[in-house]
CSV table of C-alpha atoms and ligand atoms in Angstrom, one decimal:
chain,number,residue,atom,x,y,z
A,1,UNK,CA,9.6,246.2,11.5
A,2,UNK,CA,9.0,243.6,8.7
A,3,UNK,CA,12.6,243.2,7.6
A,4,UNK,CA,14.5,243.8,10.8
A,5,UNK,CA,17.0,241.0,11.3
A,6,UNK,CA,15.9,237.8,13.1
A,7,UNK,CA,17.8,235.1,15.0
A,8,UNK,CA,16.3,232.2,13.1
A,9,UNK,CA,14.1,231.5,10.0
A,10,UNK,CA,12.3,228.3,9.5
A,11,UNK,CA,10.1,227.2,6.5
A,12,UNK,CA,7.0,225.0,7.0
A,13,UNK,CA,3.9,224.5,4.9
A,14,UNK,CA,1.5,225.8,7.6
A,15,UNK,CA,2.2,228.3,10.4
A,16,UNK,CA,-0.5,228.2,13.2
A,17,UNK,CA,-1.1,231.3,15.2
A,18,UNK,CA,-2.7,230.2,18.5
A,19,UNK,CA,-1.9,227.0,20.3
A,20,UNK,CA,-5.2,226.4,22.1
A,21,UNK,CA,-7.3,223.3,21.3
A,22,UNK,CA,-8.2,224.5,17.8
A,23,UNK,CA,-4.6,225.4,16.8
A,24,UNK,CA,-3.1,222.2,18.4
A,25,UNK,CA,-5.7,219.9,16.9
A,26,UNK,CA,-5.0,221.3,13.5
A,27,UNK,CA,-1.3,220.8,13.9
A,28,UNK,CA,-1.9,217.3,15.1
A,29,UNK,CA,-4.2,216.4,12.2
A,30,UNK,CA,-1.8,218.0,9.6
A,31,UNK,CA,1.1,216.1,11.3
A,32,UNK,CA,-0.8,212.9,10.7
A,33,UNK,CA,-1.1,213.8,7.0
A,34,UNK,CA,2.7,214.4,6.9
A,35,UNK,CA,2.5,218.2,6.9
A,36,UNK,CA,4.8,220.0,9.2
A,37,UNK,CA,3.6,223.0,11.2
A,38,UNK,CA,4.9,225.5,13.7
A,39,UNK,CA,2.3,226.7,16.3
A,40,UNK,CA,2.9,229.8,18.4
A,41,UNK,CA,0.9,231.2,21.3
A,42,UNK,CA,1.4,234.4,23.5
A,43,UNK,CA,0.1,232.5,26.5
A,44,UNK,CA,2.2,230.1,28.5
A,45,UNK,CA,1.2,226.5,28.6
A,46,UNK,CA,0.4,226.9,32.3
A,47,UNK,CA,-1.9,229.9,31.6
A,48,UNK,CA,-3.9,227.9,29.0
A,49,UNK,CA,-4.0,224.8,31.3
A,50,UNK,CA,-5.4,226.7,34.2
A,51,UNK,CA,-8.1,228.8,32.4
A,52,UNK,CA,-11.4,227.2,33.0
A,53,UNK,CA,-13.5,226.7,29.9
A,54,UNK,CA,-16.6,224.6,29.1
A,55,UNK,CA,-16.6,220.9,29.7
A,56,UNK,CA,-18.9,219.3,27.2
A,57,UNK,CA,-17.8,217.5,24.0
A,58,UNK,CA,-20.0,216.2,21.2
A,59,UNK,CA,-19.7,212.4,20.9
A,60,UNK,CA,-18.2,212.8,17.4
A,61,UNK,CA,-15.5,215.2,18.7
A,62,UNK,CA,-14.7,212.8,21.6
A,63,UNK,CA,-14.5,210.0,19.0
A,64,UNK,CA,-12.2,212.0,16.8
A,65,UNK,CA,-9.9,212.8,19.7
A,66,UNK,CA,-9.5,209.1,20.5
A,67,UNK,CA,-9.6,207.9,16.9
A,68,UNK,CA,-6.8,210.2,15.7
A,69,UNK,CA,-4.5,209.2,18.6
A,70,UNK,CA,-4.6,212.4,20.6
A,71,UNK,CA,-5.5,210.5,23.8
A,72,UNK,CA,-7.7,207.7,25.1
A,73,UNK,CA,-7.8,209.3,28.6
A,74,UNK,CA,-11.2,210.7,27.7
A,75,UNK,CA,-12.5,207.1,27.9
A,76,UNK,CA,-11.2,206.7,31.4
A,77,UNK,CA,-11.5,210.1,32.9
A,78,UNK,CA,-14.5,211.5,30.9
A,79,UNK,CA,-18.1,210.7,31.5
A,80,UNK,CA,-20.7,209.9,28.8
A,81,UNK,CA,-23.9,211.8,29.4
A,82,UNK,CA,-27.1,210.6,27.7
A,83,UNK,CA,-29.1,213.7,28.6
A,84,UNK,CA,-29.4,216.9,30.6
A,85,UNK,CA,-32.0,218.1,33.2
A,86,UNK,CA,-33.8,221.4,32.4
A,87,UNK,CA,-35.5,223.0,35.4
A,88,UNK,CA,-38.4,225.3,34.9
A,89,UNK,CA,-40.7,226.9,37.6
A,90,UNK,CA,-39.0,224.5,40.0
A,91,UNK,CA,-39.9,221.3,38.1
A,92,UNK,CA,-37.3,219.0,36.6
A,93,UNK,CA,-37.5,217.8,33.0
A,94,UNK,CA,-35.1,215.3,31.5
A,95,UNK,CA,-34.0,215.7,27.9
A,96,UNK,CA,-33.1,212.1,27.0
A,97,UNK,CA,-30.6,212.5,24.1
A,98,UNK,CA,-30.2,208.7,23.5
A,99,UNK,CA,-33.9,208.2,23.3
A,100,UNK,CA,-34.8,211.3,21.4
A,101,UNK,CA,-32.0,211.5,18.8
A,102,UNK,CA,-29.7,208.5,19.5
A,103,UNK,CA,-26.9,210.7,20.6
A,104,UNK,CA,-24.8,211.5,23.7
A,105,UNK,CA,-22.2,214.0,24.9
A,106,UNK,CA,-19.0,213.7,26.9
A,107,UNK,CA,-18.1,215.6,30.1
A,108,UNK,CA,-14.4,216.2,29.6
A,109,UNK,CA,-13.1,219.6,30.4
A,110,UNK,CA,-11.5,221.8,27.7
A,111,UNK,CA,-8.4,222.2,29.8
A,112,UNK,CA,-7.9,218.3,29.6
A,113,UNK,CA,-8.4,218.4,25.9
A,114,UNK,CA,-5.7,221.0,25.7
A,115,UNK,CA,-3.3,219.0,27.9
A,116,UNK,CA,-3.9,215.9,25.8
A,117,UNK,CA,-3.2,217.8,22.6
A,118,UNK,CA,-0.1,219.5,23.9
A,119,UNK,CA,1.3,216.2,25.2
A,120,UNK,CA,0.4,214.6,21.8
A,121,UNK,CA,2.3,217.3,20.0
A,122,UNK,CA,5.4,216.9,22.3
A,123,UNK,CA,5.2,213.0,21.8
A,124,UNK,CA,5.0,213.3,18.0
A,125,UNK,CA,7.8,215.9,17.7
A,126,UNK,CA,5.5,218.8,16.7
A,127,UNK,CA,6.9,222.3,17.2
A,128,UNK,CA,4.8,224.6,19.6
A,129,UNK,CA,6.2,227.8,21.1
A,130,UNK,CA,4.3,229.1,24.1
A,131,UNK,CA,4.8,232.4,25.9
A,132,UNK,CA,5.9,234.3,22.8
A,133,UNK,CA,5.3,238.0,22.2
A,134,UNK,CA,5.3,240.8,19.6
A,135,UNK,CA,3.6,238.5,17.0
A,136,UNK,CA,3.6,239.9,13.5
A,137,UNK,CA,1.8,238.2,10.6
A,138,UNK,CA,3.0,239.5,7.3
A,139,UNK,CA,2.2,239.2,3.6
A,140,UNK,CA,-1.0,237.2,3.9
A,141,UNK,CA,-2.2,238.5,0.6
A,142,UNK,CA,0.7,236.8,-1.1
A,143,UNK,CA,1.6,233.2,-1.4
A,144,UNK,CA,4.6,233.6,0.9
A,145,UNK,CA,3.1,234.7,4.3
A,146,UNK,CA,5.3,235.0,7.4
A,147,UNK,CA,5.0,235.0,11.1
A,148,UNK,CA,7.5,236.8,13.2
A,149,UNK,CA,7.7,236.7,17.0
A,150,UNK,CA,9.9,237.2,20.1
A,151,UNK,CA,10.6,234.0,22.1
A,152,UNK,CA,10.5,234.1,25.9
A,153,UNK,CA,14.4,234.5,25.9
A,154,UNK,CA,14.1,237.7,23.9
A,155,UNK,CA,15.4,236.3,20.6
A,156,UNK,CA,13.4,237.1,17.4
A,157,UNK,CA,12.2,234.4,14.9
A,158,UNK,CA,10.5,234.1,11.5
A,159,UNK,CA,8.3,231.3,10.2
A,160,UNK,CA,7.9,231.2,6.4
A,161,UNK,CA,4.9,229.3,5.3
A,162,UNK,CA,2.5,228.7,2.4
A,163,UNK,CA,-0.5,229.2,4.6
A,164,UNK,CA,-1.1,230.8,8.0
A,165,UNK,CA,-4.0,229.6,10.2
A,166,UNK,CA,-5.3,232.2,12.7
A,167,UNK,CA,-6.6,230.2,15.6
A,168,UNK,CA,-5.8,232.9,18.0
A,169,UNK,CA,-9.1,233.0,20.0
A,170,UNK,CA,-11.7,235.5,20.7
A,171,UNK,CA,-9.3,238.4,20.9
A,172,UNK,CA,-7.7,237.4,17.6
A,173,UNK,CA,-5.2,239.7,15.9
A,174,UNK,CA,-5.2,237.6,12.8
A,175,UNK,CA,-8.9,238.5,12.0
A,176,UNK,CA,-7.9,242.1,11.8
A,177,UNK,CA,-5.6,241.3,8.8
A,178,UNK,CA,-8.7,240.9,6.6
A,179,UNK,CA,-9.0,244.4,5.3
A,180,UNK,CA,-11.8,246.5,6.9
A,181,UNK,CA,-13.5,247.1,3.6
A,182,UNK,CA,-13.5,243.4,2.8
A,183,UNK,CA,-14.9,242.0,5.9
A,184,UNK,CA,-18.2,241.9,7.7
A,185,UNK,CA,-18.6,241.5,11.5
A,186,UNK,CA,-21.9,240.3,12.8
A,187,UNK,CA,-22.7,240.2,16.5
A,188,UNK,CA,-24.8,240.9,19.5
A,189,UNK,CA,-24.2,241.6,23.2
A,190,UNK,CA,-26.2,240.2,26.1
A,191,UNK,CA,-27.4,242.2,29.1
A,192,UNK,CA,-26.1,239.6,31.5
A,193,UNK,CA,-23.0,237.5,32.2
A,194,UNK,CA,-22.2,234.3,34.1
A,195,UNK,CA,-20.8,234.0,37.6
A,196,UNK,CA,-18.6,230.9,37.5
A,197,UNK,CA,-17.4,228.9,40.4
A,198,UNK,CA,-15.3,225.8,41.1
A,199,UNK,CA,-16.2,224.1,44.4
A,200,UNK,CA,-14.8,221.2,46.3
A,201,UNK,CA,-18.0,219.3,46.7
A,202,UNK,CA,-19.5,216.0,45.6
A,203,UNK,CA,-21.7,215.8,42.5
A,204,UNK,CA,-25.2,217.0,43.1
A,205,UNK,CA,-26.9,215.4,40.1
A,206,UNK,CA,-25.9,212.6,37.6
A,207,UNK,CA,-26.2,215.0,34.6
A,208,UNK,CA,-25.9,218.7,33.9
A,209,UNK,CA,-28.8,220.9,35.2
A,210,UNK,CA,-29.9,224.0,33.3
A,211,UNK,CA,-32.2,225.9,35.5
A,212,UNK,CA,-34.6,228.7,34.5
A,213,UNK,CA,-36.1,230.4,37.5
A,214,UNK,CA,-37.8,233.7,38.5
A,215,UNK,CA,-34.4,234.6,40.1
A,216,UNK,CA,-32.5,234.0,36.8
A,217,UNK,CA,-30.5,231.3,35.1
A,218,UNK,CA,-28.2,228.7,36.8
A,219,UNK,CA,-26.1,225.8,35.4
A,220,UNK,CA,-24.8,222.9,37.5
A,221,UNK,CA,-21.9,221.3,35.7
A,222,UNK,CA,-19.1,219.0,37.0
A,223,UNK,CA,-15.4,218.5,36.7
A,224,UNK,CA,-14.6,215.4,38.8
A,225,UNK,CA,-16.3,213.4,41.6
A,226,UNK,CA,-14.8,215.9,44.1
A,227,UNK,CA,-14.8,219.2,42.1
A,228,UNK,CA,-17.9,220.9,40.6
A,229,UNK,CA,-18.3,223.7,38.1
A,230,UNK,CA,-21.4,225.9,38.5
A,231,UNK,CA,-22.7,229.2,37.0
A,232,UNK,CA,-25.4,231.6,37.7
A,233,UNK,CA,-26.6,234.6,35.7
A,234,UNK,CA,-25.3,237.9,37.0
A,235,UNK,CA,-25.0,241.5,35.8
A,236,UNK,CA,-22.1,242.0,33.3
A,237,UNK,CA,-20.4,244.5,35.5
A,238,UNK,CA,-20.6,242.3,38.6
A,239,UNK,CA,-17.4,241.9,40.6
A,240,UNK,CA,-16.5,238.4,41.7
A,241,UNK,CA,-14.8,239.6,44.9
A,242,UNK,CA,-18.0,241.1,46.2
A,243,UNK,CA,-19.5,237.6,46.7
A,244,UNK,CA,-19.0,235.6,49.8
A,245,UNK,CA,-19.3,231.8,49.6
A,246,UNK,CA,-22.5,232.0,51.6
A,247,UNK,CA,-24.1,234.5,49.2
A,248,UNK,CA,-23.1,232.3,46.2
A,249,UNK,CA,-24.6,229.1,47.7
A,250,UNK,CA,-27.7,230.9,48.7
A,251,UNK,CA,-28.1,232.3,45.1
A,252,UNK,CA,-27.5,229.0,43.5
A,253,UNK,CA,-29.8,227.0,45.8
A,254,UNK,CA,-32.6,229.5,45.2
A,255,UNK,CA,-32.2,229.1,41.4
A,256,UNK,CA,-32.5,225.3,41.4
A,257,UNK,CA,-35.0,224.9,44.2
A,258,UNK,CA,-38.2,223.2,43.5
A,259,UNK,CA,-41.0,221.0,44.4
A,260,UNK,CA,-38.8,217.9,44.3
A,261,UNK,CA,-36.7,219.3,47.1
A,262,UNK,CA,-33.5,219.3,45.0
A,263,UNK,CA,-30.5,220.8,46.8
A,264,UNK,CA,-26.9,221.3,45.7
A,265,UNK,CA,-24.1,219.7,47.7
A,266,UNK,CA,-22.0,222.6,49.0
A,267,UNK,CA,-18.3,222.9,49.7
A,268,UNK,CA,-15.4,225.4,49.7
A,269,UNK,CA,-15.3,227.6,46.6
A,270,UNK,CA,-11.8,227.7,45.1
A,271,UNK,CA,-12.4,229.9,42.1
A,272,UNK,CA,-14.8,232.7,41.3
A,273,UNK,CA,-14.9,234.5,37.9
A,274,UNK,CA,-17.3,236.7,36.0
A,275,UNK,CA,-17.6,235.6,32.4
A,276,UNK,CA,-18.9,238.1,29.9
A,277,UNK,CA,-19.9,236.8,26.5
A,278,UNK,CA,-21.2,237.7,23.1
A,279,UNK,CA,-22.2,236.3,19.8
A,280,UNK,CA,-19.8,237.2,17.0
A,281,UNK,CA,-19.0,236.1,13.4
A,282,UNK,CA,-16.5,237.6,11.0
A,283,UNK,CA,-16.7,236.8,7.3
A,284,UNK,CA,-14.8,235.9,5.2
A,285,UNK,CA,-13.0,233.1,7.1
A,286,UNK,CA,-10.2,233.2,4.5
A,287,UNK,CA,-8.2,236.0,3.2
A,288,UNK,CA,-5.4,235.1,0.7
A,289,UNK,CA,-3.1,232.8,2.4
A,290,UNK,CA,-4.7,233.4,5.9
A,291,UNK,CA,-7.4,231.0,7.2
A,292,UNK,CA,-9.3,231.8,10.4
A,293,UNK,CA,-10.5,229.0,12.7
A,294,UNK,CA,-12.5,228.7,15.9
A,295,UNK,CA,-13.0,231.7,18.2
A,296,UNK,CA,-10.9,233.9,16.0
A,297,UNK,CA,-13.7,233.8,13.4
A,298,UNK,CA,-16.7,233.2,15.7
A,299,UNK,CA,-17.7,233.2,19.3
A,300,UNK,CA,-20.9,232.0,21.0
A,301,UNK,CA,-22.4,232.5,24.4
A,302,UNK,CA,-21.5,229.5,26.6
A,303,UNK,CA,-25.1,228.2,27.0
A,304,UNK,CA,-25.1,224.8,25.2
A,305,UNK,CA,-21.2,224.5,25.2
A,306,UNK,CA,-20.9,224.8,21.4
A,307,UNK,CA,-17.7,226.9,21.3
A,308,UNK,CA,-15.0,224.2,21.4
A,309,UNK,CA,-17.1,221.8,19.4
A,310,UNK,CA,-17.5,224.4,16.7
A,311,UNK,CA,-13.8,225.3,16.6
A,312,UNK,CA,-12.9,221.6,16.2
A,313,UNK,CA,-15.3,221.3,13.3
A,314,UNK,CA,-13.5,224.2,11.5
A,315,UNK,CA,-10.3,222.4,12.1
A,316,UNK,CA,-11.5,219.1,10.8
A,317,UNK,CA,-12.6,220.8,7.5
A,318,UNK,CA,-9.2,222.6,7.3
A,319,UNK,CA,-7.3,219.4,7.9
A,320,UNK,CA,-9.1,218.0,4.9
A,321,UNK,CA,-8.7,220.8,2.5
A,322,UNK,CA,-5.2,222.1,3.4
A,323,UNK,CA,-3.4,218.9,2.4
A,324,UNK,CA,-5.2,218.9,-0.9
A,325,UNK,CA,-4.3,222.5,-1.6
A,326,UNK,CA,-0.7,221.8,-0.7
A,327,UNK,CA,-0.6,218.5,-2.5
A,328,UNK,CA,-1.1,220.1,-6.0
A,329,UNK,CA,-4.9,220.6,-6.2
A,330,UNK,CA,-4.0,224.2,-5.6
A,331,UNK,CA,-5.5,227.1,-3.8
A,332,UNK,CA,-9.0,226.7,-5.4
A,333,UNK,CA,-9.7,223.8,-3.0
A,334,UNK,CA,-9.7,226.3,-0.1
A,335,UNK,CA,-12.9,227.7,-1.5
A,336,UNK,CA,-14.6,224.8,0.1
A,337,UNK,CA,-13.6,225.8,3.6
A,338,UNK,CA,-15.8,228.7,4.4
A,339,UNK,CA,-19.2,227.3,3.1
A,340,UNK,CA,-18.6,224.1,4.9
A,341,UNK,CA,-17.6,225.7,8.1
A,342,UNK,CA,-20.1,228.5,8.1
A,343,UNK,CA,-23.2,226.4,7.8
A,344,UNK,CA,-22.5,224.9,11.2
A,345,UNK,CA,-21.3,228.2,12.5
A,346,UNK,CA,-24.6,229.9,11.8
A,347,UNK,CA,-26.6,226.9,13.1
A,348,UNK,CA,-24.6,227.1,16.4
A,349,UNK,CA,-25.0,230.9,16.5
A,350,UNK,CA,-28.7,230.5,16.4
A,351,UNK,CA,-28.8,227.6,18.9
A,352,UNK,CA,-26.5,229.3,21.4
A,353,UNK,CA,-28.5,232.6,21.1
A,354,UNK,CA,-31.8,230.7,21.4
A,355,UNK,CA,-30.8,228.6,24.4
A,356,UNK,CA,-29.4,231.7,26.1
A,357,UNK,CA,-32.6,233.7,25.6
A,358,UNK,CA,-34.7,230.7,26.5
A,359,UNK,CA,-33.1,230.3,30.0
A,360,UNK,CA,-32.0,233.8,31.1
A,361,UNK,CA,-34.2,236.5,32.5
A,362,UNK,CA,-33.4,239.8,30.7
A,363,UNK,CA,-33.2,242.8,33.1
A,364,UNK,CA,-36.3,245.0,32.5
A,365,UNK,CA,-38.3,242.2,30.9
A,366,UNK,CA,-42.1,242.9,31.0
A,367,UNK,CA,-44.6,240.6,32.5
A,368,UNK,CA,-45.6,239.6,29.0
A,369,UNK,CA,-42.0,238.7,28.1
A,370,UNK,CA,-41.8,236.5,31.2
A,371,UNK,CA,-45.0,234.6,30.6
A,372,UNK,CA,-44.2,234.2,26.9
A,373,UNK,CA,-40.8,232.8,27.9
A,374,UNK,CA,-42.5,230.2,30.2
A,375,UNK,CA,-44.8,229.3,27.2
A,376,UNK,CA,-41.7,228.8,25.1
A,377,UNK,CA,-40.0,226.7,27.8
A,378,UNK,CA,-43.2,224.6,28.1
A,379,UNK,CA,-43.1,224.0,24.3
A,380,UNK,CA,-39.5,222.8,24.6
A,381,UNK,CA,-39.7,220.6,27.6
A,382,UNK,CA,-43.4,219.6,27.3
A,383,UNK,CA,-43.5,218.4,23.7
A,384,UNK,CA,-41.5,215.6,22.1
A,385,UNK,CA,-40.7,217.8,19.1
A,386,UNK,CA,-39.4,220.5,21.5
A,387,UNK,CA,-37.2,218.0,23.4
A,388,UNK,CA,-35.9,216.5,20.2
A,389,UNK,CA,-35.0,219.9,18.8
A,390,UNK,CA,-33.0,220.8,22.0
A,391,UNK,CA,-31.4,217.3,22.0
A,392,UNK,CA,-30.3,217.4,18.3
A,393,UNK,CA,-28.9,220.9,18.6
A,394,UNK,CA,-27.1,220.2,21.9
A,395,UNK,CA,-25.5,217.0,20.8
A,396,UNK,CA,-24.2,218.6,17.6
A,397,UNK,CA,-25.1,217.7,14.0
A,398,UNK,CA,-23.3,214.8,12.5
A,399,UNK,CA,-21.1,216.0,9.6
A,400,UNK,CA,-22.8,213.7,7.2
A,401,UNK,CA,-26.3,215.2,7.9
A,402,UNK,CA,-25.5,218.7,7.2
A,403,UNK,CA,-26.8,218.6,3.7
A,404,UNK,CA,-30.4,217.7,4.9
B,501,PHB,C1,-19.0,223.7,31.8
B,501,PHB,O1,-18.9,222.5,32.3
B,501,PHB,O2,-18.1,224.5,32.1
B,501,PHB,C2,-20.1,224.0,30.9
B,501,PHB,C3,-21.0,223.1,30.6
B,501,PHB,C4,-22.1,223.3,29.8
B,501,PHB,C5,-22.2,224.6,29.3
B,501,PHB,C6,-21.4,225.6,29.6
B,501,PHB,C7,-20.2,225.3,30.4
B,501,PHB,O3,-23.3,224.9,28.5
C-alpha cells in the first residue's frame, strides 16, 4: 500500500531501480557530477556477480570505464582484440577490425564490469541496496516519484526523488509503469537458443570464433587463460542436464571442424546453461519522471555482444541530460534522451538480428534458404565491403559518427 508507514525516508535527486552495470554506471557518472543517487536491486551482489553474461566491450566503453575512474583493472586483466574469426563451410575468415575500420574490442566479462562498478560505488560512498524485495515505484506521472522497498532485514523504506531511472533488466517492472495505451512493444522470437558452457581448458584460438556450419552455430569465447566460454545453437526447450560433457565436446568440435584441422582444447565443464533470447524494444523510453535504460527498454540476441554496450550508451546519454534537467534547464532537456538513445538501439537491433540470422540454422529451413545463407555469408566474408560492414557494426559506432 502506497501510504503504509515506512521505517525510513530519504530524498535524493535520482533513484535508480536496478543495480546491474547500467544502474551502477549511471549512479557512478551522476556521482561524479555531484548528484546523489540511491540504487536498489532485488538480486544479491553475489547473484549478480555469478551470473555469466557476455564478455565483449566496445573500445569506447572500455575507455569510459577507465577514464571515469571506475577501474583500470580492465587494462591489466582485459584483452584487446583486433578482430574475430568467422568460420563458414569449415573455412576460417579473419575479420580484421583494425585494418578495416581502425577499431578494436576488449574481452572483459560483464561480471567483472559489475564487480568494478560495485567496488567503485562502495569506494565513493554511493548508496546501493542489494537483495531488496516488494519494490513499488509510485507517482512517476508527477514530479515527486517515490520508490518503496523492503530491505533484507524486513524493514520498509522509501526513496523520494525527482527522477526514477528504471534499469531493472529484461524482466523490468518499471517498463510496465508506462500506461498500456501509451506504449508500443516491438519484438521477435527466435526458433533456437544457446547452450552455454564454462570449461577449465586453455584458450583454443587467439580471438573469438563465430562458426556457421551445417550442424548449426557455435561461438568460442574466452574468460581467462584457464577458463573458456563457449556456446552452441540448441532448441529453445533443450535441457542443460541432458547433456554429458562428452556429447557437448563432440557437438562443439563438429561445428568448428574444417579443412585447417582446427580443434578445441577440451577440459572439465563447470557450468551448463540454456540461454533463450529475443529482440525487444519498448517505446517511449521516458514516461513523466521515469526514464528507462538498458535491457529494461530493449534486449537483443547475444550474437555480436551488443547488450551491455547498448545499455552503457543509454546511461552515457542520461548522465549528460539528467544533470542539466536537475540544474535548472528543466524537464524539456529530457526530450533529448530518447531520440539519441533510440538511434543506436535500432541500429543494434538490426545488427544483432542480422548476425543471428546470418550464422544460425533455422529449423525447417529449405534447401534454398540454406544456399542463400551461404551466399550471404560469402558476401560478408568474401568482400571487403562485407567485412567492413561486420567490423563497423561489431565494434560499435563512435558517438560522434551517429549523425552520418
Ligand atoms: C561471451 O564471451 O560470453 C560472448 C562473446 C561474444 C558474444 C556473445 C557472448 O557475441
